[in-house]
mmCIF file of C-alpha atoms in Angstrom:
data_model
loop_
_atom_site.group_PDB
_atom_site.id
_atom_site.type_symbol
_atom_site.label_atom_id
_atom_site.label_comp_id
_atom_site.label_asym_id
_atom_site.label_seq_id
_atom_site.Cartn_x
_atom_site.Cartn_y
_atom_site.Cartn_z
ATOM 1 C CA MET A 1156 133.152 -45.469 73.423
ATOM 2 C CA GLU A 1157 135.519 -44.544 69.832
ATOM 3 C CA THR A 1158 137.447 -47.311 68.880
ATOM 4 C CA ILE A 1159 140.287 -47.923 66.318
ATOM 5 C CA GLN A 1160 141.116 -51.429 64.700
ATOM 6 C CA ALA A 1161 143.961 -52.630 62.606
ATOM 7 C CA GLN A 1162 143.125 -52.783 59.075
ATOM 8 C CA VAL A 1163 145.471 -52.615 55.631
ATOM 9 C CA SER A 1164 145.765 -49.599 53.674
ATOM 10 C CA GLU A 1165 145.439 -50.396 49.685
ATOM 11 C CA ARG A 1166 148.713 -48.533 49.110
ATOM 12 C CA LEU A 1167 150.223 -51.559 50.819
ATOM 13 C CA LEU A 1168 149.228 -53.804 47.632
ATOM 14 C CA SER A 1169 150.907 -50.568 45.343
ATOM 15 C CA LYS A 1170 154.389 -51.582 47.107
ATOM 16 C CA ALA A 1171 153.194 -55.256 46.276
ATOM 17 C CA SER A 1172 157.173 -56.104 44.420
ATOM 18 C CA ARG A 1173 158.689 -54.218 47.376
ATOM 19 C CA LEU A 1174 157.483 -56.798 50.077
ATOM 20 C CA PHE A 1175 159.456 -59.792 49.000
ATOM 21 C CA THR A 1176 162.879 -60.615 48.479
ATOM 22 C CA GLY A 1177 163.277 -59.833 45.309
ATOM 23 C CA THR A 1178 166.061 -62.744 44.550
ATOM 24 C CA LEU A 1179 166.184 -65.360 42.314
ATOM 25 C CA GLU A 1180 166.342 -67.816 45.127
ATOM 26 C CA GLY A 1181 162.939 -66.424 46.902
ATOM 27 C CA ARG A 1182 161.215 -67.034 43.677
ATOM 28 C CA VAL A 1183 162.018 -69.971 43.345
ATOM 29 C CA ILE A 1184 161.627 -71.152 47.124
ATOM 30 C CA GLU A 1185 158.385 -69.858 47.632
ATOM 31 C CA VAL A 1186 156.990 -71.690 43.944
ATOM 32 C CA LEU A 1187 158.433 -75.009 45.011
ATOM 33 C CA GLN A 1188 156.008 -74.483 48.622
ATOM 34 C CA ASN A 1189 153.365 -73.211 46.651
ATOM 35 C CA SER A 1190 153.588 -76.344 44.527
ATOM 36 C CA ARG A 1191 154.133 -78.861 47.712
ATOM 37 C CA ARG A 1192 151.346 -77.265 49.311
ATOM 38 C CA ALA A 1193 148.820 -77.944 46.954
ATOM 39 C CA GLY A 1194 149.687 -81.813 46.739
ATOM 40 C CA ALA A 1195 152.393 -81.942 43.727
ATOM 41 C CA THR A 1196 154.971 -84.745 43.594
ATOM 42 C CA GLN A 1197 156.386 -83.813 40.113
ATOM 43 C CA VAL A 1198 157.648 -79.834 39.567
ATOM 44 C CA ASP A 1199 158.901 -79.576 36.252
ATOM 45 C CA ILE A 1200 160.765 -76.761 34.865
ATOM 46 C CA ALA A 1201 162.119 -74.943 30.816
ATOM 47 C CA ASN A 1202 163.867 -72.181 30.293
ATOM 48 C CA LYS A 1203 163.344 -70.669 26.510
ATOM 49 C CA ASP A 1204 164.237 -67.804 25.033
ATOM 50 C CA GLY A 1205 164.439 -65.669 28.589
ATOM 51 C CA VAL A 1206 160.766 -67.197 29.518
ATOM 52 C CA VAL A 1207 160.589 -69.526 32.482
ATOM 53 C CA THR A 1208 157.611 -72.422 32.608
ATOM 54 C CA VAL A 1209 157.154 -73.472 35.927
ATOM 55 C CA ARG A 1210 154.517 -77.284 35.432
ATOM 56 C CA ASP A 1211 153.344 -79.338 38.650
ATOM 57 C CA ASN A 1212 151.129 -81.693 38.959
ATOM 58 C CA GLY A 1213 149.468 -80.967 42.064
ATOM 59 C CA SER A 1214 145.566 -80.204 42.685
ATOM 60 C CA GLY A 1215 145.077 -77.478 40.374
ATOM 61 C CA ILE A 1216 143.620 -74.128 41.644
ATOM 62 C CA ASP A 1217 139.828 -73.352 42.579
ATOM 63 C CA ASP A 1218 139.469 -70.260 43.405
ATOM 64 C CA PHE A 1219 141.643 -67.919 40.598
ATOM 65 C CA SER A 1220 140.778 -65.008 42.819
ATOM 66 C CA LYS A 1221 142.651 -65.907 45.686
ATOM 67 C CA LEU A 1222 145.835 -65.392 43.063
ATOM 68 C CA LEU A 1223 145.862 -61.562 43.674
ATOM 69 C CA SER A 1224 144.523 -61.248 47.426
ATOM 70 C CA LEU A 1225 147.342 -60.675 49.723
ATOM 71 C CA GLY A 1226 148.005 -62.102 52.548
ATOM 72 C CA ASP A 1227 144.797 -64.525 52.300
ATOM 73 C CA SER A 1228 144.593 -68.024 50.730
ATOM 74 C CA ASP A 1229 142.670 -71.296 50.139
ATOM 75 C CA TRP A 1230 144.535 -73.833 52.551
ATOM 76 C CA ASP A 1231 142.458 -76.297 54.682
ATOM 77 C CA GLU A 1232 143.313 -75.584 58.309
ATOM 78 C CA ALA A 1233 145.489 -78.681 58.845
ATOM 79 C CA MET A 1234 147.540 -76.685 56.173
ATOM 80 C CA GLU A 1235 147.962 -73.048 58.182
ATOM 81 C CA SER A 1236 148.312 -75.444 61.546
ATOM 82 C CA SER A 1237 151.819 -76.647 60.425
ATOM 83 C CA GLU A 1238 153.264 -74.378 57.844
ATOM 84 C CA ASP A 1239 151.303 -70.692 58.296
ATOM 85 C CA PRO A 1240 151.620 -70.165 54.690
ATOM 86 C CA ALA A 1241 152.118 -66.503 54.483
ATOM 87 C CA GLY A 1242 149.367 -66.176 51.897
ATOM 88 C CA VAL A 1243 151.514 -64.760 49.283
ATOM 89 C CA GLY A 1244 151.126 -67.163 46.416
ATOM 90 C CA VAL A 1245 152.310 -65.721 43.078
ATOM 91 C CA PHE A 1246 153.199 -61.980 44.185
ATOM 92 C CA CYS A 1247 156.635 -63.392 44.948
ATOM 93 C CA LEU A 1248 157.034 -63.339 40.942
ATOM 94 C CA ALA A 1249 155.384 -59.471 40.795
ATOM 95 C CA PRO A 1250 156.326 -57.218 39.186
ATOM 96 C CA ARG A 1251 156.283 -59.338 36.307
ATOM 97 C CA GLU A 1252 153.620 -60.425 33.835
ATOM 98 C CA VAL A 1253 152.606 -64.070 34.541
ATOM 99 C CA THR A 1254 150.528 -66.463 32.073
ATOM 100 C CA ILE A 1255 148.807 -68.878 34.424
ATOM 101 C CA CYS A 1256 146.903 -72.086 33.913
ATOM 102 C CA SER A 1257 144.955 -74.452 36.127
ATOM 103 C CA GLY A 1258 142.429 -76.500 34.587
ATOM 104 C CA ASN A 1259 140.391 -74.841 32.175
ATOM 105 C CA ARG A 1260 140.770 -71.318 32.767
ATOM 106 C CA LYS A 1261 143.886 -69.317 32.638
ATOM 107 C CA VAL A 1262 144.748 -65.368 33.552
ATOM 108 C CA CYS A 1263 147.558 -63.337 32.410
ATOM 109 C CA ILE A 1264 148.601 -61.066 35.441
ATOM 110 C CA THR A 1265 150.130 -58.062 33.990
ATOM 111 C CA GLU A 1266 152.122 -55.065 35.833
ATOM 112 C CA LYS A 1267 149.422 -52.671 37.151
ATOM 113 C CA ALA A 1268 147.264 -56.236 37.562
ATOM 114 C CA TRP A 1269 149.154 -56.617 40.574
ATOM 115 C CA THR A 1270 148.550 -53.640 42.284
ATOM 116 C CA GLY A 1271 145.008 -53.917 42.097
ATOM 117 C CA GLU A 1272 143.824 -52.989 38.311
ATOM 118 C CA PRO A 1273 141.140 -56.030 37.640
ATOM 119 C CA VAL A 1274 142.375 -58.239 35.021
ATOM 120 C CA ASP A 1275 139.877 -61.087 32.870
ATOM 121 C CA LEU A 1276 139.712 -64.389 33.614
ATOM 122 C CA GLN A 1277 139.736 -66.541 30.351
ATOM 123 C CA GLU A 1278 138.730 -69.827 29.108
ATOM 124 C CA ASN A 1279 141.339 -72.362 28.135
ATOM 125 C CA ASN A 1280 141.001 -75.112 25.797
ATOM 126 C CA ASP A 1281 143.993 -77.542 26.837
ATOM 127 C CA PHE A 1282 142.776 -79.045 29.810
ATOM 128 C CA VAL A 1283 145.742 -78.617 32.675
ATOM 129 C CA GLN A 1284 146.659 -81.023 34.996
ATOM 130 C CA GLY A 1285 148.233 -79.291 37.873
ATOM 131 C CA THR A 1286 148.879 -75.673 37.407
ATOM 132 C CA ILE A 1287 151.704 -74.115 34.889
ATOM 133 C CA LEU A 1288 153.029 -70.988 35.402
ATOM 134 C CA ILE A 1289 154.910 -69.110 32.597
ATOM 135 C CA PHE A 1290 156.379 -65.809 33.070
ATOM 136 C CA LYS A 1291 160.158 -63.879 31.817
ATOM 137 C CA ASP A 1292 162.695 -64.105 34.085
ATOM 138 C CA GLU A 1293 166.615 -64.799 34.265
ATOM 139 C CA SER A 1294 167.185 -68.519 34.013
ATOM 140 C CA TRP A 1295 166.418 -70.451 36.652
ATOM 141 C CA GLN A 1296 169.229 -73.109 36.089
ATOM 142 C CA LEU A 1297 169.943 -76.628 38.011
ATOM 143 C CA VAL A 1298 172.220 -75.889 40.392
ATOM 144 C CA THR A 1299 170.600 -72.424 41.626
ATOM 145 C CA VAL A 1300 166.650 -74.598 42.113
ATOM 146 C CA GLU A 1301 168.760 -77.635 43.052
ATOM 147 C CA LYS A 1302 169.666 -76.373 46.600
ATOM 148 C CA HIS A 1303 165.707 -75.565 47.185
ATOM 149 C CA ALA A 1304 164.288 -78.762 45.960
ATOM 150 C CA VAL A 1305 166.809 -81.258 47.705
ATOM 151 C CA PHE A 1306 165.149 -81.408 51.175
ATOM 152 C CA SER A 1307 161.887 -80.934 49.817
ATOM 153 C CA GLY A 1308 160.242 -83.970 48.421
ATOM 154 C CA LEU A 1309 159.145 -83.131 45.593
ATOM 155 C CA THR A 1310 160.731 -84.144 42.422
ATOM 156 C CA VAL A 1311 162.048 -81.264 40.173
ATOM 157 C CA THR A 1312 163.598 -81.654 37.302
ATOM 158 C CA VAL A 1313 165.404 -78.817 35.459
ATOM 159 C CA ASP A 1314 165.565 -78.797 31.531
ATOM 160 C CA GLY A 1315 165.450 -81.639 31.595
ATOM 161 C CA LYS A 1316 167.584 -82.886 34.552
ATOM 162 C CA GLU A 1317 166.881 -83.959 37.930
ATOM 163 C CA CYS A 1318 167.069 -82.387 40.953
ATOM 164 C CA ALA A 1319 169.279 -84.458 43.919
ATOM 165 C CA LYS A 1320 166.608 -85.473 46.393
ATOM 166 C CA GLU A 1321 167.369 -86.363 50.197
ATOM 167 C CA ALA A 1322 166.382 -86.918 53.404
ATOM 168 C CA PHE A 1323 167.238 -84.360 55.741
ATOM 169 C CA CYS A 1324 167.214 -86.382 58.663
ATOM 170 C CA SER A 1325 168.476 -90.216 59.484
ATOM 171 C CA GLU A 1326 165.550 -92.553 60.726
ATOM 172 C CA ASN A 1327 167.477 -91.888 63.953
ATOM 173 C CA ALA A 1328 166.218 -88.421 64.925
ATOM 174 C CA ALA A 1329 164.204 -87.830 67.677
ATOM 175 C CA LEU A 1330 160.405 -87.397 67.501
ATOM 176 C CA TYR A 1331 158.828 -84.194 68.945
ATOM 177 C CA PRO A 1332 155.235 -84.157 67.821
ATOM 178 C CA ALA A 1333 154.189 -81.319 70.357
ATOM 179 C CA LEU A 1334 156.522 -78.709 68.042
ATOM 180 C CA GLY A 1335 156.002 -80.717 65.284
ATOM 181 C CA CYS A 1336 159.335 -81.623 64.159
ATOM 182 C CA LYS A 1337 162.139 -84.538 64.554
ATOM 183 C CA ILE A 1338 165.480 -83.147 65.785
ATOM 184 C CA GLU A 1339 169.066 -85.376 65.338
ATOM 185 C CA ILE A 1340 172.787 -84.779 66.441
ATOM 186 C CA ARG A 1341 175.014 -85.048 63.484
ATOM 187 C CA GLU A 1342 178.829 -85.161 63.629
ATOM 188 C CA ARG A 1343 179.963 -82.046 60.897
ATOM 189 C CA ARG A 1344 181.666 -84.737 59.278
ATOM 190 C CA THR A 1345 178.265 -87.200 58.687
ATOM 191 C CA LEU A 1346 176.580 -84.574 56.850
ATOM 192 C CA ASN A 1347 176.358 -83.718 53.659
ATOM 193 C CA ARG A 1348 176.979 -81.796 50.504
ATOM 194 C CA TRP A 1349 173.538 -79.514 50.843
ATOM 195 C CA HIS A 1350 173.625 -79.319 54.366
ATOM 196 C CA GLN A 1351 176.872 -77.521 53.915
ATOM 197 C CA ALA A 1352 175.250 -75.532 51.415
ATOM 198 C CA PHE A 1353 173.016 -74.001 53.915
ATOM 199 C CA ARG A 1354 175.948 -73.142 57.003
ATOM 200 C CA THR A 1355 176.354 -69.487 56.782
ATOM 201 C CA TRP A 1356 180.934 -70.307 57.353
ATOM 202 C CA HIS A 1357 182.313 -73.164 57.773
ATOM 203 C CA TYR A 1358 183.453 -72.769 61.431
ATOM 204 C CA SER A 1359 180.274 -71.784 61.957
ATOM 205 C CA ARG A 1360 177.861 -73.479 64.780
ATOM 206 C CA ASP A 1361 174.641 -73.517 62.874
ATOM 207 C CA THR A 1362 170.915 -75.349 63.590
ATOM 208 C CA LEU A 1363 169.780 -76.326 60.283
ATOM 209 C CA VAL A 1364 165.743 -76.066 61.139
ATOM 210 C CA ASN A 1365 163.988 -77.849 57.066
ATOM 211 C CA PHE A 1366 160.583 -75.990 57.052
ATOM 212 C CA HIS A 1367 159.200 -78.663 54.459
ATOM 213 C CA GLY A 1368 162.087 -77.761 51.523
ATOM 214 C CA GLN A 1369 162.992 -74.218 52.509
ATOM 215 C CA VAL A 1370 166.474 -74.358 55.336
ATOM 216 C CA VAL A 1371 167.155 -71.488 57.293
ATOM 217 C CA ALA A 1372 169.689 -71.715 59.704
ATOM 218 C CA PHE A 1373 170.143 -69.471 63.595
ATOM 219 C CA SER A 1374 172.499 -69.679 65.917
ATOM 220 C CA TYR A 1375 172.911 -72.029 68.916
ATOM 221 C CA SER A 1376 175.659 -74.273 70.949
ATOM 222 C CA PRO A 1377 174.472 -76.176 73.572
ATOM 223 C CA VAL A 1378 177.312 -78.124 73.707
ATOM 224 C CA SER A 1379 180.498 -76.913 73.577
ATOM 225 C CA GLU A 1380 182.196 -79.609 71.110
ATOM 226 C CA THR A 1381 182.566 -78.353 67.973
ATOM 227 C CA GLU A 1382 182.293 -81.099 65.273
ATOM 228 C CA LEU A 1383 178.291 -81.441 66.452
ATOM 229 C CA ASP A 1384 175.567 -80.474 64.059
ATOM 230 C CA PHE A 1385 172.108 -80.074 64.978
ATOM 231 C CA LEU A 1386 169.334 -80.711 62.426
ATOM 232 C CA VAL A 1387 165.402 -79.879 63.477
ATOM 233 C CA ASP A 1388 162.990 -81.641 60.839
ATOM 234 C CA MET A 1389 159.344 -79.722 59.938
ATOM 235 C CA THR A 1390 156.762 -83.153 60.022
ATOM 236 C CA GLU A 1391 153.123 -82.362 58.914
ATOM 237 C CA GLU A 1392 151.849 -81.979 62.620
ATOM 238 C CA PRO A 1393 150.809 -78.869 63.823
ATOM 239 C CA THR A 1394 153.567 -76.182 64.971
ATOM 240 C CA GLY A 1395 154.164 -73.350 66.979
ATOM 241 C CA ILE A 1396 156.868 -72.832 65.241
ATOM 242 C CA ARG A 1397 156.807 -70.011 62.832
ATOM 243 C CA LEU A 1398 158.931 -67.963 60.036
ATOM 244 C CA MET A 1399 159.366 -64.513 60.101
ATOM 245 C CA LEU A 1400 157.608 -62.574 57.472
ATOM 246 C CA PRO A 1401 157.458 -61.973 54.591
ATOM 247 C CA ALA A 1402 161.036 -63.241 53.436
ATOM 248 C CA ARG A 1403 160.195 -66.665 56.145
ATOM 249 C CA THR A 1404 164.120 -66.537 56.281
ATOM 250 C CA ARG A 1405 164.557 -66.598 60.122
ATOM 251 C CA LEU A 1406 162.669 -68.589 62.349
ATOM 252 C CA VAL A 1407 160.176 -66.392 65.012
ATOM 253 C CA GLU A 1408 161.990 -66.156 68.697
ATOM 254 C CA ASN A 1409 158.701 -66.960 70.536
ATOM 255 C CA LYS A 1410 157.654 -69.827 72.482
ATOM 256 C CA ALA A 1411 157.929 -72.380 70.368
ATOM 257 C CA PHE A 1412 161.377 -70.990 69.527
ATOM 258 C CA GLU A 1413 162.146 -71.840 73.258
ATOM 259 C CA GLU A 1414 160.891 -74.911 73.668
ATOM 260 C CA LEU A 1415 162.498 -75.601 70.191
ATOM 261 C CA LYS A 1416 166.097 -75.388 71.741
ATOM 262 C CA ALA A 1417 165.375 -76.944 75.241
ATOM 263 C CA ALA A 1418 164.337 -79.856 72.860
ATOM 264 C CA ILE A 1419 167.869 -79.264 70.467
ATOM 265 C CA GLU A 1420 169.519 -79.278 74.537
ATOM 266 C CA ILE A 1421 168.619 -81.965 75.593
ATOM 267 C CA GLU A 1422 168.957 -84.193 72.335
ATOM 268 C CA GLY A 1423 172.742 -82.576 71.813
ATOM 269 C CA TYR A 1424 173.779 -84.882 75.503
ATOM 270 C CA ARG A 1425 171.778 -88.067 74.202
ATOM 271 C CA PHE A 1426 173.951 -87.864 72.066
ATOM 272 C CA ILE A 1427 176.649 -87.873 73.989
ATOM 273 C CA GLN A 1428 175.653 -89.593 76.789
ATOM 274 C CA ARG A 1429 175.197 -93.018 73.892
ATOM 275 C CA ARG A 1430 178.740 -92.567 72.119
ATOM 276 C CA GLY A 1431 180.047 -92.933 75.696
ATOM 277 C CA SER A 1432 183.048 -90.119 75.852
ATOM 278 C CA HIS A 1433 183.496 -86.514 75.748
ATOM 279 C CA LYS A 1434 185.760 -83.509 76.605
ATOM 280 C CA LEU A 1435 183.526 -81.585 77.985
ATOM 281 C CA PRO A 1436 183.556 -78.904 80.762
ATOM 282 C CA PHE A 1437 182.358 -79.941 84.149
ATOM 283 C CA LYS A 1438 179.583 -76.659 83.901
ATOM 284 C CA GLU A 1439 178.346 -79.072 81.154
ATOM 285 C CA TYR A 1440 178.430 -81.964 83.181
ATOM 286 C CA LYS A 1441 176.640 -80.724 85.360
ATOM 287 C CA ARG A 1442 174.253 -79.320 83.259
ATOM 288 C CA ALA A 1443 173.535 -82.961 81.544
ATOM 289 C CA ARG A 1444 172.807 -84.458 85.044
ATOM 290 C CA GLU A 1445 169.590 -81.948 85.568
ATOM 291 C CA LEU A 1446 168.454 -82.617 82.518
ATOM 292 C CA GLY A 1447 168.296 -86.176 83.696
ATOM 293 C CA ILE A 1448 171.499 -87.265 81.778
ATOM 294 C CA LYS A 1449 174.224 -89.238 83.112
ATOM 295 C CA LEU A 1450 177.147 -88.883 81.018
ATOM 296 C CA PRO A 1451 180.808 -90.480 81.875
ATOM 297 C CA GLU A 1452 183.506 -88.893 83.373
ATOM 298 C CA ALA A 1453 185.187 -86.032 81.079
ATOM 299 C CA GLU A 1454 188.530 -87.805 79.456
ATOM 300 C CA PRO A 1455 191.281 -85.559 80.182
ATOM 301 C CA VAL A 1456 192.523 -83.026 78.005
ATOM 302 C CA PHE A 1457 195.884 -81.846 78.176
ATOM 303 C CA TYR A 1458 197.294 -78.698 75.733
ATOM 304 C CA ALA A 1459 200.799 -77.946 74.971
ATOM 305 C CA GLY A 1460 202.310 -74.700 74.506
ATOM 306 C CA LEU A 1461 203.650 -72.112 77.132
ATOM 307 C CA LEU A 1462 200.913 -70.600 80.064
ATOM 308 C CA SER A 1463 199.170 -67.252 79.241
ATOM 309 C CA GLY A 1464 201.231 -64.278 79.499
ATOM 310 C CA ASP A 1465 204.520 -66.558 80.123
ATOM 311 C CA THR A 1466 207.241 -65.303 78.235
ATOM 312 C CA PRO A 1467 210.625 -66.776 79.640
ATOM 313 C CA GLU A 1468 213.803 -66.216 77.580
ATOM 314 C CA PRO A 1469 216.280 -68.363 75.833
ATOM 315 C CA ILE A 1470 218.845 -70.118 77.650
ATOM 316 C CA GLU A 1471 221.916 -71.812 77.465
ATOM 317 C CA VAL A 1472 222.041 -75.711 78.697
ATOM 318 C CA THR A 1473 225.349 -77.034 79.260
ATOM 319 C CA MET A 1474 226.614 -80.635 79.584
ATOM 320 C CA PRO A 1475 227.918 -81.126 82.825
ATOM 321 C CA LYS A 1476 231.555 -82.133 82.463
ATOM 322 C CA GLU A 1477 231.336 -86.240 84.270
ATOM 323 C CA ASP A 1478 228.371 -86.558 81.464
ATOM 324 C CA ARG A 1479 230.806 -85.460 78.632
ATOM 325 C CA LYS A 1480 233.409 -88.028 80.021
ATOM 326 C CA SER A 1481 231.177 -91.005 80.111
ATOM 327 C CA THR A 1482 229.912 -89.878 76.454
ATOM 328 C CA ARG A 1483 233.381 -90.117 75.190
ATOM 329 C CA LEU A 1484 234.163 -93.666 76.850
ATOM 330 C CA ASN A 1485 231.005 -94.951 75.827
ATOM 331 C CA SER A 1486 231.453 -93.911 71.830
ATOM 332 C CA SER A 1487 235.655 -95.521 72.266
ATOM 333 C CA HIS A 1488 234.418 -98.939 73.933
ATOM 334 C CA THR A 1489 234.228 -101.869 72.074
ATOM 335 C CA ASP A 1490 232.213 -104.738 72.648
ATOM 336 C CA ILE A 1491 234.358 -108.305 73.279
ATOM 337 C CA SER A 1492 231.157 -110.016 72.457
ATOM 338 C CA ARG A 1493 231.158 -108.845 68.978
ATOM 339 C CA MET A 1494 235.341 -109.952 67.931
ATOM 340 C CA PRO A 1495 236.666 -112.665 66.310
ATOM 341 C CA SER A 1496 237.032 -115.798 68.311
ATOM 342 C CA SER A 1497 241.008 -116.857 68.306
ATOM 343 C CA ALA A 1498 240.351 -120.391 69.332
#
């Protein structure tokens, strides 16, 4: 019987430099992710004369051949199950010329090497603990790097200045081990400026997902309260939640994604239950009961203004004659109690 099977064409390799976002932010995200996956805790970035140098204190590179193996990597099984790395590696830097040093070896990847031309692995006289990347690029400024470093757990410096470092969720977040994440519902006013930087616009109803430092947003509003925001922080546990490849800027809408939305809905109603008051419509009150969450009765809401479609003409209202007479008498009345005594 004749069979067919999936395979990757060599022509795809010739298009490697166009497979990814091509943006500065995309390169920053991927390089920081690679350092963190290698066990780094510190990443130092320096800019000088149009050349960017990135140095981390991770475990370094064991197999240099994996650097140019598109879609392959040497991450262990635990990393594969918790993060689903794409095997992009340093391809995010293509077609730039990049020098990579680790241990006592180094390699210079030229533009043609990205598309399949062999490249020599060289000895490095100065032993490098971790990994060093050296390449030409526009300046990696603090304002750009910091946004993607702040929730990564890494200590990152840019030209000697340390980036902000924050926890994505508080200790109040609810753990969901089966999904490999924790979920927190927050009032919008409590979000810090780094959370706000990832929201699509001021009035958007976004759920923010911190995928180990790379934050992606998707629109989801399980409850109608406009001042609630939903935070999802991925843990190191195995998960079915996946980022869409190769850009990794959206979540894959798979079974785990639907389970995540269901968990967010439950946590939204639990947050309102703990708060003890709400103004939700009756259908959402009933939905909470279906989920086993008993909410108090909704607070009454009154809206001032005209009824929909009501466009009355202005009218003149005249005060009745007896009221006008009463007003004149009251205004001319003298309070005897305030007059001086003649005694």
